[in-house]
PDB file of N, CA, C and O in Angstrom:
ATOM      1  N   MET C 444      20.683 -34.351 214.599  1.00 95.00           N
ATOM      2  CA  MET C 444      20.481 -34.462 216.024  1.00 95.00           C
ATOM      3  C   MET C 444      18.990 -34.598 216.320  1.00 95.00           C
ATOM      4  O   MET C 444      18.175 -33.918 215.709  1.00 95.00           O
ATOM      5  N   LEU C 445      18.689 -35.461 217.260  1.00 98.00           N
ATOM      6  CA  LEU C 445      17.303 -35.704 217.646  1.00 98.00           C
ATOM      7  C   LEU C 445      17.090 -35.278 219.088  1.00 98.00           C
ATOM      8  O   LEU C 445      17.963 -35.442 219.935  1.00 98.00           O
ATOM      9  N   THR C 446      15.912 -34.761 219.376  1.00 97.00           N
ATOM     10  CA  THR C 446      15.521 -34.468 220.746  1.00 97.00           C
ATOM     11  C   THR C 446      14.928 -35.738 221.350  1.00 97.00           C
ATOM     12  O   THR C 446      14.647 -36.710 220.635  1.00 97.00           O
ATOM     13  N   LEU C 447      14.689 -35.720 222.650  1.00 97.00           N
ATOM     14  CA  LEU C 447      14.024 -36.867 223.273  1.00 97.00           C
ATOM     15  C   LEU C 447      12.619 -37.060 222.708  1.00 97.00           C
ATOM     16  O   LEU C 447      12.159 -38.196 222.569  1.00 97.00           O
ATOM     17  N   ALA C 448      11.958 -35.961 222.380  1.00 98.00           N
ATOM     18  CA  ALA C 448      10.623 -36.069 221.770  1.00 98.00           C
ATOM     19  C   ALA C 448      10.710 -36.770 220.418  1.00 98.00           C
ATOM     20  O   ALA C 448       9.851 -37.596 220.075  1.00 98.00           O
ATOM     21  N   ASP C 449      11.749 -36.461 219.645  1.00 98.00           N
ATOM     22  CA  ASP C 449      11.955 -37.134 218.356  1.00 98.00           C
ATOM     23  C   ASP C 449      12.188 -38.632 218.560  1.00 98.00           C
ATOM     24  O   ASP C 449      11.603 -39.460 217.866  1.00 98.00           O
ATOM     25  N   VAL C 450      13.057 -38.956 219.510  1.00 98.00           N
ATOM     26  CA  VAL C 450      13.370 -40.361 219.804  1.00 98.00           C
ATOM     27  C   VAL C 450      12.096 -41.096 220.226  1.00 98.00           C
ATOM     28  O   VAL C 450      11.810 -42.195 219.744  1.00 98.00           O
ATOM     29  N   ALA C 451      11.319 -40.468 221.097  1.00 98.00           N
ATOM     30  CA  ALA C 451      10.074 -41.079 221.568  1.00 98.00           C
ATOM     31  C   ALA C 451       9.121 -41.337 220.411  1.00 98.00           C
ATOM     32  O   ALA C 451       8.512 -42.407 220.320  1.00 98.00           O
ATOM     33  N   GLU C 452       8.998 -40.368 219.524  1.00 98.00           N
ATOM     34  CA  GLU C 452       8.094 -40.530 218.387  1.00 98.00           C
ATOM     35  C   GLU C 452       8.555 -41.655 217.462  1.00 98.00           C
ATOM     36  O   GLU C 452       7.763 -42.492 217.040  1.00 98.00           O
ATOM     37  N   ILE C 453       9.844 -41.701 217.175  1.00 98.00           N
ATOM     38  CA  ILE C 453      10.377 -42.723 216.277  1.00 98.00           C
ATOM     39  C   ILE C 453      10.185 -44.116 216.864  1.00 98.00           C
ATOM     40  O   ILE C 453       9.816 -45.057 216.151  1.00 98.00           O
ATOM     41  N   LEU C 454      10.425 -44.257 218.164  1.00 98.00           N
ATOM     42  CA  LEU C 454      10.300 -45.570 218.810  1.00 98.00           C
ATOM     43  C   LEU C 454       8.878 -45.878 219.255  1.00 98.00           C
ATOM     44  O   LEU C 454       8.610 -46.987 219.720  1.00 98.00           O
ATOM     45  N   ASP C 455       7.992 -44.900 219.146  1.00 98.00           N
ATOM     46  CA  ASP C 455       6.604 -45.048 219.594  1.00 98.00           C
ATOM     47  C   ASP C 455       6.540 -45.378 221.082  1.00 98.00           C
ATOM     48  O   ASP C 455       5.879 -46.328 221.506  1.00 98.00           O
ATOM     49  N   VAL C 456       7.299 -44.584 221.861  1.00 98.00           N
ATOM     50  CA  VAL C 456       7.298 -44.693 223.315  1.00 98.00           C
ATOM     51  C   VAL C 456       7.056 -43.291 223.883  1.00 98.00           C
ATOM     52  O   VAL C 456       7.011 -42.317 223.138  1.00 98.00           O
ATOM     53  N   THR C 457       6.935 -43.197 225.194  1.00 98.00           N
ATOM     54  CA  THR C 457       6.756 -41.893 225.820  1.00 98.00           C
ATOM     55  C   THR C 457       8.108 -41.185 225.955  1.00 98.00           C
ATOM     56  O   THR C 457       9.168 -41.832 225.903  1.00 98.00           O
ATOM     57  N   VAL C 458       8.051 -39.879 226.142  1.00 97.00           N
ATOM     58  CA  VAL C 458       9.281 -39.115 226.358  1.00 97.00           C
ATOM     59  C   VAL C 458      10.006 -39.597 227.628  1.00 97.00           C
ATOM     60  O   VAL C 458      11.227 -39.753 227.602  1.00 97.00           O
ATOM     61  N   PRO C 459       9.285 -39.859 228.733  1.00 98.00           N
ATOM     62  CA  PRO C 459      10.000 -40.394 229.897  1.00 98.00           C
ATOM     63  C   PRO C 459      10.710 -41.721 229.614  1.00 98.00           C
ATOM     64  O   PRO C 459      11.809 -41.963 230.127  1.00 98.00           O
ATOM     65  N   THR C 460      10.131 -42.568 228.796  1.00 98.00           N
ATOM     66  CA  THR C 460      10.792 -43.823 228.428  1.00 98.00           C
ATOM     67  C   THR C 460      12.039 -43.544 227.599  1.00 98.00           C
ATOM     68  O   THR C 460      13.091 -44.149 227.827  1.00 98.00           O
ATOM     69  N   ALA C 461      11.951 -42.617 226.656  1.00 98.00           N
ATOM     70  CA  ALA C 461      13.118 -42.239 225.855  1.00 98.00           C
ATOM     71  C   ALA C 461      14.207 -41.672 226.759  1.00 98.00           C
ATOM     72  O   ALA C 461      15.388 -42.014 226.607  1.00 98.00           O
ATOM     73  N   ARG C 462      13.825 -40.843 227.712  1.00 97.00           N
ATOM     74  CA  ARG C 462      14.802 -40.267 228.652  1.00 97.00           C
ATOM     75  C   ARG C 462      15.478 -41.377 229.450  1.00 97.00           C
ATOM     76  O   ARG C 462      16.693 -41.375 229.648  1.00 97.00           O
ATOM     77  N   SER C 463      14.716 -42.355 229.884  1.00 97.00           N
ATOM     78  CA  SER C 463      15.252 -43.475 230.644  1.00 97.00           C
ATOM     79  C   SER C 463      16.252 -44.278 229.806  1.00 97.00           C
ATOM     80  O   SER C 463      17.299 -44.692 230.312  1.00 97.00           O
ATOM     81  N   LEU C 464      15.939 -44.504 228.542  1.00 98.00           N
ATOM     82  CA  LEU C 464      16.849 -45.236 227.660  1.00 98.00           C
ATOM     83  C   LEU C 464      18.173 -44.502 227.494  1.00 98.00           C
ATOM     84  O   LEU C 464      19.238 -45.124 227.450  1.00 98.00           O
ATOM     85  N   VAL C 465      18.108 -43.172 227.419  1.00 98.00           N
ATOM     86  CA  VAL C 465      19.326 -42.377 227.269  1.00 98.00           C
ATOM     87  C   VAL C 465      20.098 -42.335 228.586  1.00 98.00           C
ATOM     88  O   VAL C 465      21.315 -42.538 228.611  1.00 98.00           O
ATOM     89  N   ARG C 466      19.407 -42.089 229.675  1.00 96.00           N
ATOM     90  CA  ARG C 466      20.088 -42.003 230.973  1.00 96.00           C
ATOM     91  C   ARG C 466      20.734 -43.324 231.374  1.00 96.00           C
ATOM     92  O   ARG C 466      21.777 -43.344 232.013  1.00 96.00           O
ATOM     93  N   SER C 467      20.120 -44.443 230.992  1.00 97.00           N
ATOM     94  CA  SER C 467      20.679 -45.754 231.337  1.00 97.00           C
ATOM     95  C   SER C 467      21.841 -46.137 230.429  1.00 97.00           C
ATOM     96  O   SER C 467      22.548 -47.092 230.709  1.00 97.00           O
ATOM     97  N   GLY C 468      22.013 -45.408 229.326  1.00 97.00           N
ATOM     98  CA  GLY C 468      23.088 -45.714 228.388  1.00 97.00           C
ATOM     99  C   GLY C 468      22.700 -46.675 227.289  1.00 97.00           C
ATOM    100  O   GLY C 468      23.536 -47.015 226.453  1.00 97.00           O
ATOM    101  N   GLU C 469      21.448 -47.133 227.290  1.00 97.00           N
ATOM    102  CA  GLU C 469      21.018 -48.031 226.209  1.00 97.00           C
ATOM    103  C   GLU C 469      21.079 -47.316 224.861  1.00 97.00           C
ATOM    104  O   GLU C 469      21.363 -47.941 223.844  1.00 97.00           O
ATOM    105  N   ILE C 470      20.767 -46.037 224.870  1.00 98.00           N
ATOM    106  CA  ILE C 470      20.930 -45.178 223.695  1.00 98.00           C
ATOM    107  C   ILE C 470      21.917 -44.097 224.098  1.00 98.00           C
ATOM    108  O   ILE C 470      21.716 -43.428 225.123  1.00 98.00           O
ATOM    109  N   PHE C 471      22.987 -43.925 223.326  1.00 98.00           N
ATOM    110  CA  PHE C 471      23.964 -42.897 223.662  1.00 98.00           C
ATOM    111  C   PHE C 471      23.401 -41.523 223.315  1.00 98.00           C
ATOM    112  O   PHE C 471      22.952 -41.283 222.198  1.00 98.00           O
ATOM    113  N   GLY C 472      23.393 -40.652 224.302  1.00 97.00           N
ATOM    114  CA  GLY C 472      22.976 -39.275 224.105  1.00 97.00           C
ATOM    115  C   GLY C 472      23.829 -38.365 224.964  1.00 97.00           C
ATOM    116  O   GLY C 472      24.628 -38.830 225.782  1.00 97.00           O
ATOM    117  N   PHE C 473      23.665 -37.091 224.788  1.00 96.00           N
ATOM    118  CA  PHE C 473      24.432 -36.134 225.575  1.00 96.00           C
ATOM    119  C   PHE C 473      23.588 -34.887 225.807  1.00 96.00           C
ATOM    120  O   PHE C 473      22.627 -34.632 225.087  1.00 96.00           O
ATOM    121  N   GLN C 474      23.949 -34.160 226.845  1.00 95.00           N
ATOM    122  CA  GLN C 474      23.215 -32.954 227.202  1.00 95.00           C
ATOM    123  C   GLN C 474      23.936 -31.734 226.647  1.00 95.00           C
ATOM    124  O   GLN C 474      25.162 -31.659 226.663  1.00 95.00           O
ATOM    125  N   VAL C 475      23.148 -30.779 226.161  1.00 94.00           N
ATOM    126  CA  VAL C 475      23.692 -29.538 225.616  1.00 94.00           C
ATOM    127  C   VAL C 475      22.951 -28.352 226.214  1.00 94.00           C
ATOM    128  O   VAL C 475      21.816 -28.477 226.679  1.00 94.00           O
ATOM    129  N   GLY C 476      23.603 -27.231 226.197  1.00 89.00           N
ATOM    130  CA  GLY C 476      22.974 -25.991 226.624  1.00 89.00           C
ATOM    131  C   GLY C 476      22.849 -25.851 228.122  1.00 89.00           C
ATOM    132  O   GLY C 476      23.094 -26.784 228.884  1.00 89.00           O
ATOM    133  N   GLY C 477      22.462 -24.665 228.535  1.00 83.00           N
ATOM    134  CA  GLY C 477      22.332 -24.344 229.943  1.00 83.00           C
ATOM    135  C   GLY C 477      21.257 -25.132 230.660  1.00 83.00           C
ATOM    136  O   GLY C 477      21.345 -25.356 231.870  1.00 83.00           O
ATOM    137  N   ARG C 478      20.261 -25.582 229.939  1.00 87.00           N
ATOM    138  CA  ARG C 478      19.181 -26.349 230.555  1.00 87.00           C
ATOM    139  C   ARG C 478      19.401 -27.846 230.452  1.00 87.00           C
ATOM    140  O   ARG C 478      18.579 -28.637 230.896  1.00 87.00           O
ATOM    141  N   GLY C 479      20.510 -28.246 229.856  1.00 87.00           N
ATOM    142  CA  GLY C 479      20.852 -29.665 229.787  1.00 87.00           C
ATOM    143  C   GLY C 479      19.900 -30.489 228.949  1.00 87.00           C
ATOM    144  O   GLY C 479      19.538 -31.604 229.317  1.00 87.00           O
ATOM    145  N   MET C 480      19.501 -29.956 227.809  1.00 94.00           N
ATOM    146  CA  MET C 480      18.594 -30.685 226.934  1.00 94.00           C
ATOM    147  C   MET C 480      19.335 -31.851 226.278  1.00 94.00           C
ATOM    148  O   MET C 480      20.447 -31.701 225.801  1.00 94.00           O
ATOM    149  N   TRP C 481      18.705 -33.023 226.294  1.00 96.00           N
ATOM    150  CA  TRP C 481      19.319 -34.215 225.719  1.00 96.00           C
ATOM    151  C   TRP C 481      19.238 -34.195 224.204  1.00 96.00           C
ATOM    152  O   TRP C 481      18.224 -33.792 223.633  1.00 96.00           O
ATOM    153  N   ARG C 482      20.292 -34.694 223.569  1.00 97.00           N
ATOM    154  CA  ARG C 482      20.322 -34.860 222.124  1.00 97.00           C
ATOM    155  C   ARG C 482      20.875 -36.237 221.811  1.00 97.00           C
ATOM    156  O   ARG C 482      21.744 -36.757 222.511  1.00 97.00           O
ATOM    157  N   VAL C 483      20.368 -36.830 220.744  1.00 98.00           N
ATOM    158  CA  VAL C 483      20.791 -38.158 220.295  1.00 98.00           C
ATOM    159  C   VAL C 483      21.076 -38.064 218.801  1.00 98.00           C
ATOM    160  O   VAL C 483      20.265 -37.525 218.044  1.00 98.00           O
ATOM    161  N   GLU C 484      22.226 -38.568 218.393  1.00 98.00           N
ATOM    162  CA  GLU C 484      22.529 -38.602 216.967  1.00 98.00           C
ATOM    163  C   GLU C 484      21.707 -39.716 216.312  1.00 98.00           C
ATOM    164  O   GLU C 484      21.505 -40.778 216.913  1.00 98.00           O
ATOM    165  N   SER C 485      21.279 -39.487 215.101  1.00 98.00           N
ATOM    166  CA  SER C 485      20.479 -40.477 214.372  1.00 98.00           C
ATOM    167  C   SER C 485      21.189 -41.824 214.305  1.00 98.00           C
ATOM    168  O   SER C 485      20.557 -42.875 214.462  1.00 98.00           O
ATOM    169  N   LYS C 486      22.499 -41.805 214.083  1.00 98.00           N
ATOM    170  CA  LYS C 486      23.246 -43.061 213.971  1.00 98.00           C
ATOM    171  C   LYS C 486      23.216 -43.837 215.284  1.00 98.00           C
ATOM    172  O   LYS C 486      23.230 -45.069 215.275  1.00 98.00           O
ATOM    173  N   GLU C 487      23.172 -43.142 216.418  1.00 98.00           N
ATOM    174  CA  GLU C 487      23.092 -43.821 217.716  1.00 98.00           C
ATOM    175  C   GLU C 487      21.729 -44.487 217.899  1.00 98.00           C
ATOM    176  O   GLU C 487      21.634 -45.586 218.436  1.00 98.00           O
ATOM    177  N   LEU C 488      20.679 -43.814 217.452  1.00 98.00           N
ATOM    178  CA  LEU C 488      19.348 -44.417 217.534  1.00 98.00           C
ATOM    179  C   LEU C 488      19.262 -45.624 216.602  1.00 98.00           C
ATOM    180  O   LEU C 488      18.720 -46.666 216.981  1.00 98.00           O
ATOM    181  N   ASP C 489      19.827 -45.493 215.418  1.00 98.00           N
ATOM    182  CA  ASP C 489      19.851 -46.621 214.480  1.00 98.00           C
ATOM    183  C   ASP C 489      20.597 -47.816 215.082  1.00 98.00           C
ATOM    184  O   ASP C 489      20.155 -48.961 214.941  1.00 98.00           O
ATOM    185  N   ALA C 490      21.711 -47.559 215.754  1.00 98.00           N
ATOM    186  CA  ALA C 490      22.491 -48.634 216.376  1.00 98.00           C
ATOM    187  C   ALA C 490      21.677 -49.322 217.468  1.00 98.00           C
ATOM    188  O   ALA C 490      21.707 -50.556 217.594  1.00 98.00           O
ATOM    189  N   TYR C 491      20.941 -48.547 218.253  1.00 98.00           N
ATOM    190  CA  TYR C 491      20.085 -49.116 219.302  1.00 98.00           C
ATOM    191  C   TYR C 491      19.026 -50.033 218.676  1.00 98.00           C
ATOM    192  O   TYR C 491      18.808 -51.148 219.143  1.00 98.00           O
ATOM    193  N   VAL C 492      18.379 -49.567 217.628  1.00 98.00           N
ATOM    194  CA  VAL C 492      17.341 -50.363 216.968  1.00 98.00           C
ATOM    195  C   VAL C 492      17.942 -51.662 216.433  1.00 98.00           C
ATOM    196  O   VAL C 492      17.348 -52.738 216.593  1.00 98.00           O
ATOM    197  N   GLU C 493      19.118 -51.600 215.841  1.00 98.00           N
ATOM    198  CA  GLU C 493      19.765 -52.806 215.322  1.00 98.00           C
ATOM    199  C   GLU C 493      20.101 -53.786 216.445  1.00 98.00           C
ATOM    200  O   GLU C 493      19.929 -54.994 216.289  1.00 98.00           O
ATOM    201  N   ARG C 494      20.579 -53.265 217.580  1.00 97.00           N
ATOM    202  CA  ARG C 494      20.870 -54.148 218.731  1.00 97.00           C
ATOM    203  C   ARG C 494      19.594 -54.821 219.228  1.00 97.00           C
ATOM    204  O   ARG C 494      19.596 -56.014 219.539  1.00 97.00           O
ATOM    205  N   GLU C 495      18.521 -54.076 219.298  1.00 97.00           N
ATOM    206  CA  GLU C 495      17.251 -54.639 219.766  1.00 97.00           C
ATOM    207  C   GLU C 495      16.722 -55.686 218.784  1.00 97.00           C
ATOM    208  O   GLU C 495      16.194 -56.717 219.204  1.00 97.00           O
ATOM    209  N   LYS C 496      16.868 -55.430 217.497  1.00 97.00           N
ATOM    210  CA  LYS C 496      16.439 -56.409 216.498  1.00 97.00           C
ATOM    211  C   LYS C 496      17.251 -57.685 216.613  1.00 97.00           C
ATOM    212  O   LYS C 496      16.707 -58.793 216.567  1.00 97.00           O
ATOM    213  N   ALA C 497      18.570 -57.545 216.776  1.00 97.00           N
ATOM    214  CA  ALA C 497      19.433 -58.724 216.904  1.00 97.00           C
ATOM    215  C   ALA C 497      19.070 -59.519 218.151  1.00 97.00           C
ATOM    216  O   ALA C 497      19.047 -60.760 218.117  1.00 97.00           O
ATOM    217  N   ALA C 498      18.762 -58.837 219.233  1.00 96.00           N
ATOM    218  CA  ALA C 498      18.373 -59.518 220.470  1.00 96.00           C
ATOM    219  C   ALA C 498      17.048 -60.255 220.279  1.00 96.00           C
ATOM    220  O   ALA C 498      16.876 -61.379 220.772  1.00 96.00           O
ATOM    221  N   ALA C 499      16.123 -59.651 219.548  1.00 95.00           N
ATOM    222  CA  ALA C 499      14.834 -60.297 219.297  1.00 95.00           C
ATOM    223  C   ALA C 499      15.011 -61.557 218.447  1.00 95.00           C
ATOM    224  O   ALA C 499      14.384 -62.591 218.711  1.00 95.00           O
ATOM    225  N   VAL C 500      15.875 -61.485 217.454  1.00 95.00           N
ATOM    226  CA  VAL C 500      16.146 -62.647 216.611  1.00 95.00           C
ATOM    227  C   VAL C 500      16.780 -63.754 217.451  1.00 95.00           C
ATOM    228  O   VAL C 500      16.399 -64.925 217.337  1.00 95.00           O
ATOM    229  N   ALA C 501      17.727 -63.405 218.302  1.00 93.00           N
ATOM    230  CA  ALA C 501      18.383 -64.399 219.158  1.00 93.00           C
ATOM    231  C   ALA C 501      17.375 -65.061 220.093  1.00 93.00           C
ATOM    232  O   ALA C 501      17.419 -66.286 220.298  1.00 93.00           O
ATOM    233  N   ARG C 502      16.450 -64.264 220.661  1.00 92.00           N
ATOM    234  CA  ARG C 502      15.420 -64.845 221.542  1.00 92.00           C
ATOM    235  C   ARG C 502      14.514 -65.795 220.765  1.00 92.00           C
ATOM    236  O   ARG C 502      14.191 -66.878 221.244  1.00 92.00           O
ATOM    237  N   ARG C 503      14.123 -65.400 219.563  1.00 91.00           N
ATOM    238  CA  ARG C 503      13.261 -66.238 218.738  1.00 91.00           C
ATOM    239  C   ARG C 503      13.965 -67.544 218.392  1.00 91.00           C
ATOM    240  O   ARG C 503      13.372 -68.625 218.454  1.00 91.00           O
ATOM    241  N   GLU C 504      15.239 -67.457 218.037  1.00 89.00           N
ATOM    242  CA  GLU C 504      15.992 -68.668 217.694  1.00 89.00           C
ATOM    243  C   GLU C 504      16.157 -69.575 218.903  1.00 89.00           C
ATOM    244  O   GLU C 504      16.057 -70.787 218.787  1.00 89.00           O
ATOM    245  N   ALA C 505      16.379 -68.998 220.069  1.00 88.00           N
ATOM    246  CA  ALA C 505      16.520 -69.792 221.297  1.00 88.00           C
ATOM    247  C   ALA C 505      15.205 -70.506 221.624  1.00 88.00           C
ATOM    248  O   ALA C 505      15.215 -71.664 222.034  1.00 88.00           O
ATOM    249  N   LEU C 506      14.099 -69.833 221.422  1.00 86.00           N
ATOM    250  CA  LEU C 506      12.788 -70.450 221.683  1.00 86.00           C
ATOM    251  C   LEU C 506      12.484 -71.574 220.700  1.00 86.00           C
ATOM    252  O   LEU C 506      11.890 -72.585 221.079  1.00 86.00           O
ATOM    253  N   SER C 507      12.899 -71.404 219.470  1.00 85.00           N
ATOM    254  CA  SER C 507      12.618 -72.426 218.452  1.00 85.00           C
ATOM    255  C   SER C 507      13.466 -73.671 218.668  1.00 85.00           C
ATOM    256  O   SER C 507      13.111 -74.753 218.190  1.00 85.00           O
ATOM    257  N   ARG C 508      14.588 -73.560 219.380  1.00 79.00           N
ATOM    258  CA  ARG C 508      15.430 -74.725 219.674  1.00 79.00           C
ATOM    259  C   ARG C 508      14.881 -75.538 220.842  1.00 79.00           C
ATOM    260  O   ARG C 508      15.239 -76.685 221.004  1.00 79.00           O
ATOM    261  N   ASP C 509      14.059 -74.907 221.659  1.00 69.00           N
ATOM    262  CA  ASP C 509      13.517 -75.608 222.829  1.00 69.00           C
ATOM    263  C   ASP C 509      12.413 -76.560 222.480  1.00 69.00           C
ATOM    264  O   ASP C 509      11.848 -76.720 221.557  1.00 69.00           O
TER     265      ASP C 509
END
């Protein structure tokens, strides 16, 4: 399990950006405990990174066809 701080560090973004990615559903996460701390499974973060990589490849291929 990863905290938002962990996610932010791995992606090299700010904690508010990581929180936004989770709240928007781009990265699946869930809240635990009385204070509602967000947690993200490593496999969910890996899936997000793979989706972003695939999107980047698709954009690059689309640009090269133009």
